[in-house]
XYZ file of C-alpha atoms in Angstrom:
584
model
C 28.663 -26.583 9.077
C 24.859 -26.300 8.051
C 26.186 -23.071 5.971
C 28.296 -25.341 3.158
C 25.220 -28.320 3.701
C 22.612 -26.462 1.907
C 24.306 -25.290 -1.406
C 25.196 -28.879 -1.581
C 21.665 -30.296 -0.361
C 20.125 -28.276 -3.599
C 22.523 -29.972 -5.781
C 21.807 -33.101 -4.876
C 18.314 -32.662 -5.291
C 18.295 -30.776 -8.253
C 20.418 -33.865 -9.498
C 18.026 -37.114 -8.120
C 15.270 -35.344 -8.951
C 13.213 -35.039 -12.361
C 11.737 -32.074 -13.239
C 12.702 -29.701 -9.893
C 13.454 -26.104 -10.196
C 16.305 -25.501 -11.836
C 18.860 -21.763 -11.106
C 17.498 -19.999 -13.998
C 13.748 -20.236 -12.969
C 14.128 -18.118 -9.739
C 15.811 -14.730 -10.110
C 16.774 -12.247 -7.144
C 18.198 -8.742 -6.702
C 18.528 -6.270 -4.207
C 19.286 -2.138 -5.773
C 20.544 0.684 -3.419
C 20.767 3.485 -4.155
C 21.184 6.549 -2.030
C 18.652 10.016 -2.262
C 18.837 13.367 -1.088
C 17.795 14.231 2.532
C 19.936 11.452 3.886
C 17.721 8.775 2.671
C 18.066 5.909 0.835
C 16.271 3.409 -1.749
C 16.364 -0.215 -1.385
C 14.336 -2.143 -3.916
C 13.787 -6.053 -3.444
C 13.495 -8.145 -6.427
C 12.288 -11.789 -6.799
C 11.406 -13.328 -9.465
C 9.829 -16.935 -10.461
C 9.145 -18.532 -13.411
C 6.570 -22.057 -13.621
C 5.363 -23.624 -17.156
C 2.014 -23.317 -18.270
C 1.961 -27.340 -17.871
C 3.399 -27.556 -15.039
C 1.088 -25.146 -13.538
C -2.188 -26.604 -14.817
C -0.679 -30.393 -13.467
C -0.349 -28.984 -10.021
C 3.282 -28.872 -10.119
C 3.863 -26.013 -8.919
C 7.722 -26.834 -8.190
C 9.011 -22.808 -7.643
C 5.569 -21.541 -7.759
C 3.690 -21.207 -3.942
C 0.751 -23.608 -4.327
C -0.946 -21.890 -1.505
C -1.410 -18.858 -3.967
C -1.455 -21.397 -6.937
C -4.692 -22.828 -5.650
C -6.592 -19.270 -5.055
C -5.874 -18.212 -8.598
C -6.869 -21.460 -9.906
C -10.152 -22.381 -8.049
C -10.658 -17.733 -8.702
C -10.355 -18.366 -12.643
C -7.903 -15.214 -12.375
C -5.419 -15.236 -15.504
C -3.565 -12.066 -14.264
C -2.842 -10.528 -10.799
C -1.221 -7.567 -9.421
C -1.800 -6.934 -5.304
C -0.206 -3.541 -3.730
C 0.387 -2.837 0.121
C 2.383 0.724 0.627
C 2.662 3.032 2.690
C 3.842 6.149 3.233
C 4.653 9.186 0.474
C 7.149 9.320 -2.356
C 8.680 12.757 -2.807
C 9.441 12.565 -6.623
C 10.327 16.586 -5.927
C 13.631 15.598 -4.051
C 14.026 11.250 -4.818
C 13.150 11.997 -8.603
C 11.220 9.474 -10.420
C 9.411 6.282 -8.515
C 11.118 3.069 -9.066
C 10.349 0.747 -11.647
C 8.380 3.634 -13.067
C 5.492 3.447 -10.890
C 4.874 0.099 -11.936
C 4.986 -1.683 -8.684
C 3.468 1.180 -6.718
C 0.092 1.003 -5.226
C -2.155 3.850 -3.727
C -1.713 4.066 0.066
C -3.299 0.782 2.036
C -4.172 -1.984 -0.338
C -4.685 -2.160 -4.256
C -5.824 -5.350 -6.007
C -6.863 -5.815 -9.723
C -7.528 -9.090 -11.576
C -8.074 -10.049 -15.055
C -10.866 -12.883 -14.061
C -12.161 -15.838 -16.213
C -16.181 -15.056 -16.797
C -18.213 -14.979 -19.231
C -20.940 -12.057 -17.986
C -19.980 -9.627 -15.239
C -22.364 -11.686 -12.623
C -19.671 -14.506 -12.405
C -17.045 -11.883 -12.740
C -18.464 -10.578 -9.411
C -18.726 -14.283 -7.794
C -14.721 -14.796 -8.751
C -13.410 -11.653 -7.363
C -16.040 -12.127 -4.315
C -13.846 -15.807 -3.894
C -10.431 -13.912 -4.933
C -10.650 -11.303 -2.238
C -11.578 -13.827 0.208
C -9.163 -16.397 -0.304
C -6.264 -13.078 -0.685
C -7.535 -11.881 2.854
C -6.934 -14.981 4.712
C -3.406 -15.616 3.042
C -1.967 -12.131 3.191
C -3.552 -11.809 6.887
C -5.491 -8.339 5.049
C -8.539 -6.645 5.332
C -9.204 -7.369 1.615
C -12.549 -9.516 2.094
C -13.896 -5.998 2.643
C -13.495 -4.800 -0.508
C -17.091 -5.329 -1.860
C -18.836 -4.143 -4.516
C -19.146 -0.323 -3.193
C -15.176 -0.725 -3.755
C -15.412 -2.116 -6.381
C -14.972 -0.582 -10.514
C -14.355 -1.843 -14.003
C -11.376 0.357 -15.346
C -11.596 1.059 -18.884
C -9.159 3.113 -20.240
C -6.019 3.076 -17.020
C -4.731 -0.848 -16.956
C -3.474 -2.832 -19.658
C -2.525 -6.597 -19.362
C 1.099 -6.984 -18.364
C 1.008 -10.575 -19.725
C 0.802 -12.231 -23.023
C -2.919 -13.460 -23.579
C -4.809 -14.096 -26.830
C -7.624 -12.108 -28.255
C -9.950 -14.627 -27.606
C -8.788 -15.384 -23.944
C -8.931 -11.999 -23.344
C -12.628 -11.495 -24.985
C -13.462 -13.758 -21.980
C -12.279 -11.907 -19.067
C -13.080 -8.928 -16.884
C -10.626 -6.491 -15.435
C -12.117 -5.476 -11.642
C -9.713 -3.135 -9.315
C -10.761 -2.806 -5.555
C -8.255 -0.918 -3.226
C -8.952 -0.141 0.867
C -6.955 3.225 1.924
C -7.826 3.037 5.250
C -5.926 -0.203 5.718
C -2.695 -0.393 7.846
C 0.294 -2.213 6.621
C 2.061 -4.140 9.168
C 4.245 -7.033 9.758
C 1.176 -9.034 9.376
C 1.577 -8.703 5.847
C 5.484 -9.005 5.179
C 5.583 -12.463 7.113
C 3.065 -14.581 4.425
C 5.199 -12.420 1.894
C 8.149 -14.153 3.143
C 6.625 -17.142 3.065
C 5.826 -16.905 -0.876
C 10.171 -16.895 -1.424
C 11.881 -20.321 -1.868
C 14.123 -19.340 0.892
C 11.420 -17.900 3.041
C 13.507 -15.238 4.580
C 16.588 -17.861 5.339
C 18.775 -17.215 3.152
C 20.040 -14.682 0.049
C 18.486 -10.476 0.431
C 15.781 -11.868 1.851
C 17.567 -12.418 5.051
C 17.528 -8.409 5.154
C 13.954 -7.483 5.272
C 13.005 -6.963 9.187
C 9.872 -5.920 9.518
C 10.986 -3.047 11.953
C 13.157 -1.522 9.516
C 11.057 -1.727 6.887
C 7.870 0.002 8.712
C 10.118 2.392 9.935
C 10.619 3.876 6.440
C 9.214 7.079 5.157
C 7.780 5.174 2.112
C 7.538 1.513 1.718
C 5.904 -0.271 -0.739
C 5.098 -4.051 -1.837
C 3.525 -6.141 -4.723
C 2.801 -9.325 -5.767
C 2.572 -9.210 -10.151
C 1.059 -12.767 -11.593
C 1.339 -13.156 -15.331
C 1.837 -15.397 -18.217
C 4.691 -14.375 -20.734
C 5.628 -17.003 -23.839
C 8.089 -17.003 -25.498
C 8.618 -16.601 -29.426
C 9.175 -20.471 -29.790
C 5.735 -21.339 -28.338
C 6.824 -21.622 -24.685
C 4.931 -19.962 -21.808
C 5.601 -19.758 -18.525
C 3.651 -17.952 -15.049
C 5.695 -15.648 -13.816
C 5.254 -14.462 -10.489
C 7.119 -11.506 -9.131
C 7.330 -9.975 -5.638
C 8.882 -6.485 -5.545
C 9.642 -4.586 -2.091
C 10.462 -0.721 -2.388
C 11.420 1.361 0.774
C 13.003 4.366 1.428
C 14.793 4.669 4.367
C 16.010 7.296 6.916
C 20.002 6.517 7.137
C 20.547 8.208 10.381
C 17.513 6.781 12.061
C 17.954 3.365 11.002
C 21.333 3.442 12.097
C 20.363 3.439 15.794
C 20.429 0.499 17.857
C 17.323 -1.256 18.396
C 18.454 -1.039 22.099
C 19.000 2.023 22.800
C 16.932 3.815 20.005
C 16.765 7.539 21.249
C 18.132 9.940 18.896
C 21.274 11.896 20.055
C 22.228 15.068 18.181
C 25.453 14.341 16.703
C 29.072 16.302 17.785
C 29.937 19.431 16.645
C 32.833 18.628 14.073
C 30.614 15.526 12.577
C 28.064 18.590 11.165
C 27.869 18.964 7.909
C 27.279 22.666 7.490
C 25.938 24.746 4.614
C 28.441 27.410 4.256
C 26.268 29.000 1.700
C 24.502 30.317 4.039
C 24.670 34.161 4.853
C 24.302 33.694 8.694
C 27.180 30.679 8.879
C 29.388 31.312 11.587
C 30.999 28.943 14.087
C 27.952 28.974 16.421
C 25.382 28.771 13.511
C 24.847 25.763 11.381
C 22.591 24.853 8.727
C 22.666 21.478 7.619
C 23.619 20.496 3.726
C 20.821 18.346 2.310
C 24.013 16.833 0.327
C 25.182 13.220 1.263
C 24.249 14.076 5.235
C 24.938 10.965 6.929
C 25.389 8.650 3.991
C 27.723 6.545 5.750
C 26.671 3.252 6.423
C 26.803 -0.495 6.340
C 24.143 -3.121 5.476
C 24.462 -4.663 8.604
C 23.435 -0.797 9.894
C 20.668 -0.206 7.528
C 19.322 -3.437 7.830
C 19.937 -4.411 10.826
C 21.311 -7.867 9.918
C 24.042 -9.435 8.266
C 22.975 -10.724 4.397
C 23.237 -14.471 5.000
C 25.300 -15.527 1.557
C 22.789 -16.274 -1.302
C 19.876 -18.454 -1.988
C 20.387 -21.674 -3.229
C 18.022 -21.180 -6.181
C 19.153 -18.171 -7.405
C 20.325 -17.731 -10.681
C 24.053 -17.710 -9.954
C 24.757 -15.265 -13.205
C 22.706 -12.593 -11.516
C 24.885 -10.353 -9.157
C 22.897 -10.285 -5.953
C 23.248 -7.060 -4.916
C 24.208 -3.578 -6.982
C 25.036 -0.088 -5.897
C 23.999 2.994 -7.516
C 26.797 5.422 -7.101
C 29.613 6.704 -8.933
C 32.170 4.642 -9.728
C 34.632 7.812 -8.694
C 33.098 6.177 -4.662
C 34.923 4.288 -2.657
C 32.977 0.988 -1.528
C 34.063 -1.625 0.288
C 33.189 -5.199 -0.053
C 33.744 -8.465 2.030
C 36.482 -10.717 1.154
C 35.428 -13.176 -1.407
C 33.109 -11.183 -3.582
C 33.645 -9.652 -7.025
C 32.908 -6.060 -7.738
C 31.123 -5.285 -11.479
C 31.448 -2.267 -12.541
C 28.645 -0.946 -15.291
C 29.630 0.409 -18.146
C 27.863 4.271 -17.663
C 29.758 4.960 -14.505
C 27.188 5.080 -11.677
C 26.740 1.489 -10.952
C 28.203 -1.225 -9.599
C 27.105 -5.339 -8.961
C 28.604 -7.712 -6.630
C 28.641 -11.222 -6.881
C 29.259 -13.106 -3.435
C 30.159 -16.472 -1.950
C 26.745 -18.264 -1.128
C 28.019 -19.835 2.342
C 29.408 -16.857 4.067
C 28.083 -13.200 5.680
C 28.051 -10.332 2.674
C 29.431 -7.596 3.872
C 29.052 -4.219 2.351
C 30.167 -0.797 3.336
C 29.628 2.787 2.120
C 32.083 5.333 3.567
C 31.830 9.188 4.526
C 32.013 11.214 1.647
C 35.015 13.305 1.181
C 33.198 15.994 -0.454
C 33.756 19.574 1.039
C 31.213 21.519 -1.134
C 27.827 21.200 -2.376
C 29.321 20.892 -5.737
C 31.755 18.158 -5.102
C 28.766 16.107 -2.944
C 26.508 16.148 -5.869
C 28.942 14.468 -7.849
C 29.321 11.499 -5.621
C 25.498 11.211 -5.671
C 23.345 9.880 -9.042
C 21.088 12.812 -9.741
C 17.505 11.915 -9.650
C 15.566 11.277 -12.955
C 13.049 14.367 -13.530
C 9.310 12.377 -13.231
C 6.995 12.983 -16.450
C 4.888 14.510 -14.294
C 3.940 16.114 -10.801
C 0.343 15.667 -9.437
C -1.404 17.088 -5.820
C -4.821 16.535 -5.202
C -6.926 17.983 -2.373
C -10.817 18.981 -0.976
C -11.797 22.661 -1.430
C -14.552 24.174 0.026
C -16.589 24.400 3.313
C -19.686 23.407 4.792
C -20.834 19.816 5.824
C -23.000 19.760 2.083
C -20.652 20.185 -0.584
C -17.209 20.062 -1.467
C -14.843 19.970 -4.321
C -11.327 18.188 -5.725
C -8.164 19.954 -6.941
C -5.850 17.787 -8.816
C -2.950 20.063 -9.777
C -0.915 18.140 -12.874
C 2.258 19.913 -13.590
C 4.410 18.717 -16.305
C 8.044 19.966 -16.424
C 9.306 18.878 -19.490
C 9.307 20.524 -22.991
C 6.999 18.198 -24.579
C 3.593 17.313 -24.337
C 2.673 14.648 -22.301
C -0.462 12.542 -22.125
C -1.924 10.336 -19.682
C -5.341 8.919 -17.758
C -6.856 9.885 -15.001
C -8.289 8.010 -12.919
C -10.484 8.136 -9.198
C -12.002 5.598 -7.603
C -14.807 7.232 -4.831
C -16.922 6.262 -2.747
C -20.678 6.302 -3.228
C -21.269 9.047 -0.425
C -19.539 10.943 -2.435
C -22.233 12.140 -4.999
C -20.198 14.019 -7.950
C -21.570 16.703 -9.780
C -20.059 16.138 -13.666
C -21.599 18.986 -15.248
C -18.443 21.232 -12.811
C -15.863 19.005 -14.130
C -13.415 21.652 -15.625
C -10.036 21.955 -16.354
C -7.845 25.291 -16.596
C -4.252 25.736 -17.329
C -1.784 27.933 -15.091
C -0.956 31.390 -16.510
C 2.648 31.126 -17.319
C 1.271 28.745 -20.021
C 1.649 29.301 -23.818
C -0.878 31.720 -24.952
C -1.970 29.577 -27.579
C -3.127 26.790 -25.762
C -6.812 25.860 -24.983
C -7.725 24.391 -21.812
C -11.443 23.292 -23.588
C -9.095 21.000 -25.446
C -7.449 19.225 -22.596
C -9.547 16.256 -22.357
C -9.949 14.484 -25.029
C -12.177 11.334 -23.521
C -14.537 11.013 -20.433
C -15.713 7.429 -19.024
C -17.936 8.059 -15.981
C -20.048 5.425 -14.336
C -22.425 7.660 -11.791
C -22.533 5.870 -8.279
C -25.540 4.199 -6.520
C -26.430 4.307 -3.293
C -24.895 1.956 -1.239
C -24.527 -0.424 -4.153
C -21.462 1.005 -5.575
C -18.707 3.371 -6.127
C -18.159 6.762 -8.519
C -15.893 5.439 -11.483
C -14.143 8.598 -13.517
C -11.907 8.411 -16.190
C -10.285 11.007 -18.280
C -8.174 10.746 -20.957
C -6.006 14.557 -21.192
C -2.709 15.681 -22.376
C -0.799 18.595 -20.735
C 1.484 21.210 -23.194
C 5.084 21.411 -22.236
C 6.485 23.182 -19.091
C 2.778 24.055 -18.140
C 0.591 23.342 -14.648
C -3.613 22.116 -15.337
C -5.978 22.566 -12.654
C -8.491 20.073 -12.454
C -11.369 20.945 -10.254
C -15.236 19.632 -9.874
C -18.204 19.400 -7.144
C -19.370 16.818 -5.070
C -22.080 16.564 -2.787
C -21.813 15.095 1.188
C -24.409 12.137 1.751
C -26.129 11.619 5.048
C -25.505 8.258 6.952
C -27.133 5.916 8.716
C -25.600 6.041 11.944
C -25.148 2.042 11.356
C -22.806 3.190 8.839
C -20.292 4.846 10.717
C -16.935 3.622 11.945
C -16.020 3.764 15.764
C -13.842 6.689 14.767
C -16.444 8.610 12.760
C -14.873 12.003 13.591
C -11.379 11.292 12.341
C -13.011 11.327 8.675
C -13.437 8.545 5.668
C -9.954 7.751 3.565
C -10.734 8.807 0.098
C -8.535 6.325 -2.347
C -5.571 7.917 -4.356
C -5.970 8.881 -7.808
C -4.266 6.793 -10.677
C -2.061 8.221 -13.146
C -0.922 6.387 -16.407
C 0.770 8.065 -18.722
C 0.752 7.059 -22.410
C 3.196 9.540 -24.220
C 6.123 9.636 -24.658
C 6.538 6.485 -22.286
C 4.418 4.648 -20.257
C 4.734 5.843 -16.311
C 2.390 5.070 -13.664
C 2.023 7.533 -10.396
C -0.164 7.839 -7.167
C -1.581 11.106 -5.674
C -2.095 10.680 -1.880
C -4.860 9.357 -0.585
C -7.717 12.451 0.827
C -9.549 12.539 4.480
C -13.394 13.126 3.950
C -15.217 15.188 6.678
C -19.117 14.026 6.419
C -22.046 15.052 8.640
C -21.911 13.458 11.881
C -24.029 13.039 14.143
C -23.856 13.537 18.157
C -23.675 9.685 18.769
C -24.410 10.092 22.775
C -27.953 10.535 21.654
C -28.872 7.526 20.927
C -27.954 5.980 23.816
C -30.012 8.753 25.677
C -32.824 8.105 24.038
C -32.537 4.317 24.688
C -32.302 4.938 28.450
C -35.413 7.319 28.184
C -37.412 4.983 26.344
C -36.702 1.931 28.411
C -37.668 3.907 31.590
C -40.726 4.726 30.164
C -41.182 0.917 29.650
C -40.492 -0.474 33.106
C -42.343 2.680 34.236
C -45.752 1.744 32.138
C -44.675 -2.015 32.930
C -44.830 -1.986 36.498
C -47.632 0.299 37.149
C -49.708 -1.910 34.839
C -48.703 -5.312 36.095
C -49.666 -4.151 39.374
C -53.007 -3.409 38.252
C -53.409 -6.347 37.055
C -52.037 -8.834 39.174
C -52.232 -7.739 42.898
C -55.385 -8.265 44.356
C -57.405 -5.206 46.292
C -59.298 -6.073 48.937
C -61.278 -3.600 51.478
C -59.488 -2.682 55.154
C -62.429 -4.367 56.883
C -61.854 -7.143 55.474
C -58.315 -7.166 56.020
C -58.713 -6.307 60.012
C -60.997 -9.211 59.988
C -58.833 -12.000 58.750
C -55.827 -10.873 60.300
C -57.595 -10.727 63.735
C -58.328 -14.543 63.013
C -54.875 -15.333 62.449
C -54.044 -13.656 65.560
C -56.164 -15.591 67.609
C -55.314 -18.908 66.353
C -51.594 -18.013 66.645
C -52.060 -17.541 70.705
C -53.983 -20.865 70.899
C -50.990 -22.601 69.159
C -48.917 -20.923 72.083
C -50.878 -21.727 74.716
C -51.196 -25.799 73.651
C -47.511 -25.668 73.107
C -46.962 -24.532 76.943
C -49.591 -27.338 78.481
């Protein structure tokens, strides 16, 4: 009964009252679509849209005034917060979704177009912005101070529409924490951002043990102003949830989770294979196990839609061929897109959306493939790691491969930390030999912004603007030196190492893309930290040692051993006297 009620509930209040939310302000849509290796993408969608006046008069009617207030009291005009975890293998799942756009490096990434006029209130608004973001996300983002923190020049560009002069005003800052752990912590304030809040539409779905559970997960928060060509403008806030999930292991009862190898005819077998037999079997990377339902994946039913919605957005769309058979509960309506390897569904808002993928009839590689969308082929392909030995120097290998036949040309960027002392003068770049002969690794990068670090004031900021010939691999190498510590310094788990922040790729031509390295362990100096506390216990020894001798010289009285015999022959005496009254 309270199913039907709240469908109606928003009606009437969208009715009696003036000015509240209206369907086409709040937008939500959930894309699957199955990957190699058994896996599968689900990308979350929600979108929000709140006037300019509306905003600025505190009604935030869609908008979450809890985050309203932050970005108002901050002075930030644009925001864009990352949490992910987790690796994306573009060499099997193809390119990242939404181009890289709502990707973060791995623990927390935050940048801000703040309000301030010089860079010293810039500092004191991000100083209240990270604050204020820590307590609401339930993050470790009020440690992201200044040694954190750089002034990107050449990688971001405003997502929103902002004037020259508004934007003469403001300063871009971009913090990010690898080490941090992403955890239901953060996905319940998330939640809480949604007009549903979890209740009701895809975001019934998300469970935070599913989603953690996934070999790459990934969520933002994007904060912008857009107009309009009338004159309109509106803040637009949109909250974007990525993961990639194992089908077989999230298909396993949360009460009874231990894997079980599957029977023998269920195998999918590689007959390919020269050493196939009956009592050998390889499994086929193809479609393995992509048989599912939501209610599997997820582990819970999709509870209708969200009041809110816009009702001319299907709720939920399939990537796959439209050669697949996919079933549907009774009541929705299947869209079919016009390229053949999509499909939408729009569904009844008070009942349980049922969706269900069946095995694959394919008997070859061949014929798999084809009920499968093939992966885009990324722009590019980047690894980055430490070379080197010794606890004094190091270096960094980026290796940028770029597998199309035409040039491509990006920024680089890498955020490090001050202990990390660079050495610019190695910085050099060399291309792979299969490469064209004519081409000239000298003229690879084509613009350098460096901002040297300071000692425990703030961070290494480089920035390289390169290109990379067709169908070629560029090495990008340099030298670092290893600071010493203060012991002060170190975290309790000083010998595990010190997360290094990913590097930041943005590529310019032929279309913008945005990509994440991983992030890098750094091995510094450490010291033996059982000596300190050995030479606190020798050093207060020698205190109470010196302490006591010396207060007894001082305060206890000597006195000769005549005297002594003397006075306590006296008190002998007197104590037999006292005796003998006692007894008469």
């Amino acid at each position: 009964m309270i199913a039907w009620m709240v469908p109606l509930l928003a009606l009437l209040l969208a009715c009696a009252v003036p000015g509240l939310a209206t369907a086409a302000d709040y937008y939500e849509q959930l894309t699957l679509r199955p990957l190699p290796l058994s896996q599968l993408l689900a990308s979350f969608s929600f979108k929000s849209n709140n006037s300019i006046a509306d905003f600025e008069a505190h009604n935030f009617r869609l908008f979450p005034r809890s985050l309203g207030q932050i970005l108002e009291y901050a002075g930030t005009r644009e925001l864009h917060l990352r949490f992910t975890l987790g690796r994306w293998d573009a060499e099997n799942w193809g390119t990242r979704p939404w181009d890289g756009t709502k990707e973060g490096g791995t623990g927390v990434e935050l940048w801000a177009w703040m309000d301030a006029e010089t860079d010293k209130q810039a500092d004191e608004n991000w100083l209240t912005l990270t604050n204020a973001l820590s307590g609401l996300f339930c993050a470790s983002l009020n440690f992201i101070d200044e040694t954190r923190t750089i002034r990107p020049a050449l990688s971001f560009q405003p997502e929103g529409h902002h004037s020259n002069d508004a934007l003469a005003k403001t300063r871009l800052l971009h913090g990010v924490l690898p080490h941090e752990v992403v955890c239901t912590e953060n996905l319940t304030p998330f939640l809480k951002l949604l007009p549903c809040h979890g209740k009701a539409g895809i975001a019934s779905l998300l469970d935070g043990h599913k989603l953690f559970d996934s070999s790459f997960q990934s969520m933002a928060i994007d904060v912008k102003p857009l107009c309009e060509p009338n004159g309109g403008c509106v803040l637009q806030m949109e909250q974007t949830i990525d993961m990639v999930m194992d089908v077989e292991r999230s298909k396993r009862p949360r009460d009874n989770p231990i894997p079980r190898p599957p029977p023998n005819h269920e195998l999918i077998c590689d007959t390919s294979k020269p050493y196939h037999d009956d009592s050998h079997c390889f499994p086929a990377d193809h479609l393995n196990y992509q048989e599912w339902t939501l209610s599997q994946i997820f582990g819970r039913p999709m509870k209708g839609t969200c009041p809110l919605a816009d009702p001319d957005m299907p709720p939920v769309c399939l990537q796959v061929p439209n050669s697949r058979i996919v079933f549907a509960s009774e009541g929705s309506q299947e869209i079919k897109n016009t390229d053949g390897m999509s499909r939408c569904y729009t569904l009844q808002s008070d009942s349980d959306f049922v969706l269900t993928l069946p095995k694959s009839e394919a008997k070859s590689a061949e014929d798999a493939f084809k009920d499968l969308v093939r992966p885009i082929q990324p722009l590019l392909y980047a690894e980055r790691s430490f070379t080197g030995h010794g606890q004094q120097h190091g270096g960094v290998q980026a290796i940028l491969t770029n597998p199309n036949p035409y040039e491509v040309e990006f920024v680089y960027l890498e955020s490090l930390p001050w202990f990390m002392r660079v050495y610019l003068h190695t910085l050099s770049t060399r291309i792979s030999a299969s490469a064209a002969p004519n081409s000239n690794s000298s003229a690879l990068i084509k613009e350098i912004h460096y901002r040297q670090a300071l000692d425990r004031e703030r961070g290494t900021q480089l920035e390289l603007q390169m290109r990379i010939p067709p169908q070629c691999t560029v090495f990008l190498t340099y030298d670092f030196e290893k600071a010493i510590l203060r012991y002060t310094e170190y975290p309790p788990d000083a010998n595990r190492g010190f997360d290094v922040a990913a590097a930041i790729i943005r590529t310019l031509e032929p279309r913008v893309m945005n990509l994440r390295t991983t992030s890098l362990l750094l091995y510094l100096p450490t010291p033996d930290f059982s000596m300190p506390y050995n030479v606190i216990i020798f050093t207060s020894t020698a205190i109470a040692l010196a302490f006591g001798g010396l207060y007894n010289i001082l305060v206890r009285r000597l006195v000769g051993a005549d005297e002594a015999a003397g006075s306590a022959g006296k008190w002998n005496i007197r104590s037999l006297l006292k005796k003998l009254l006692k007894r008469n």
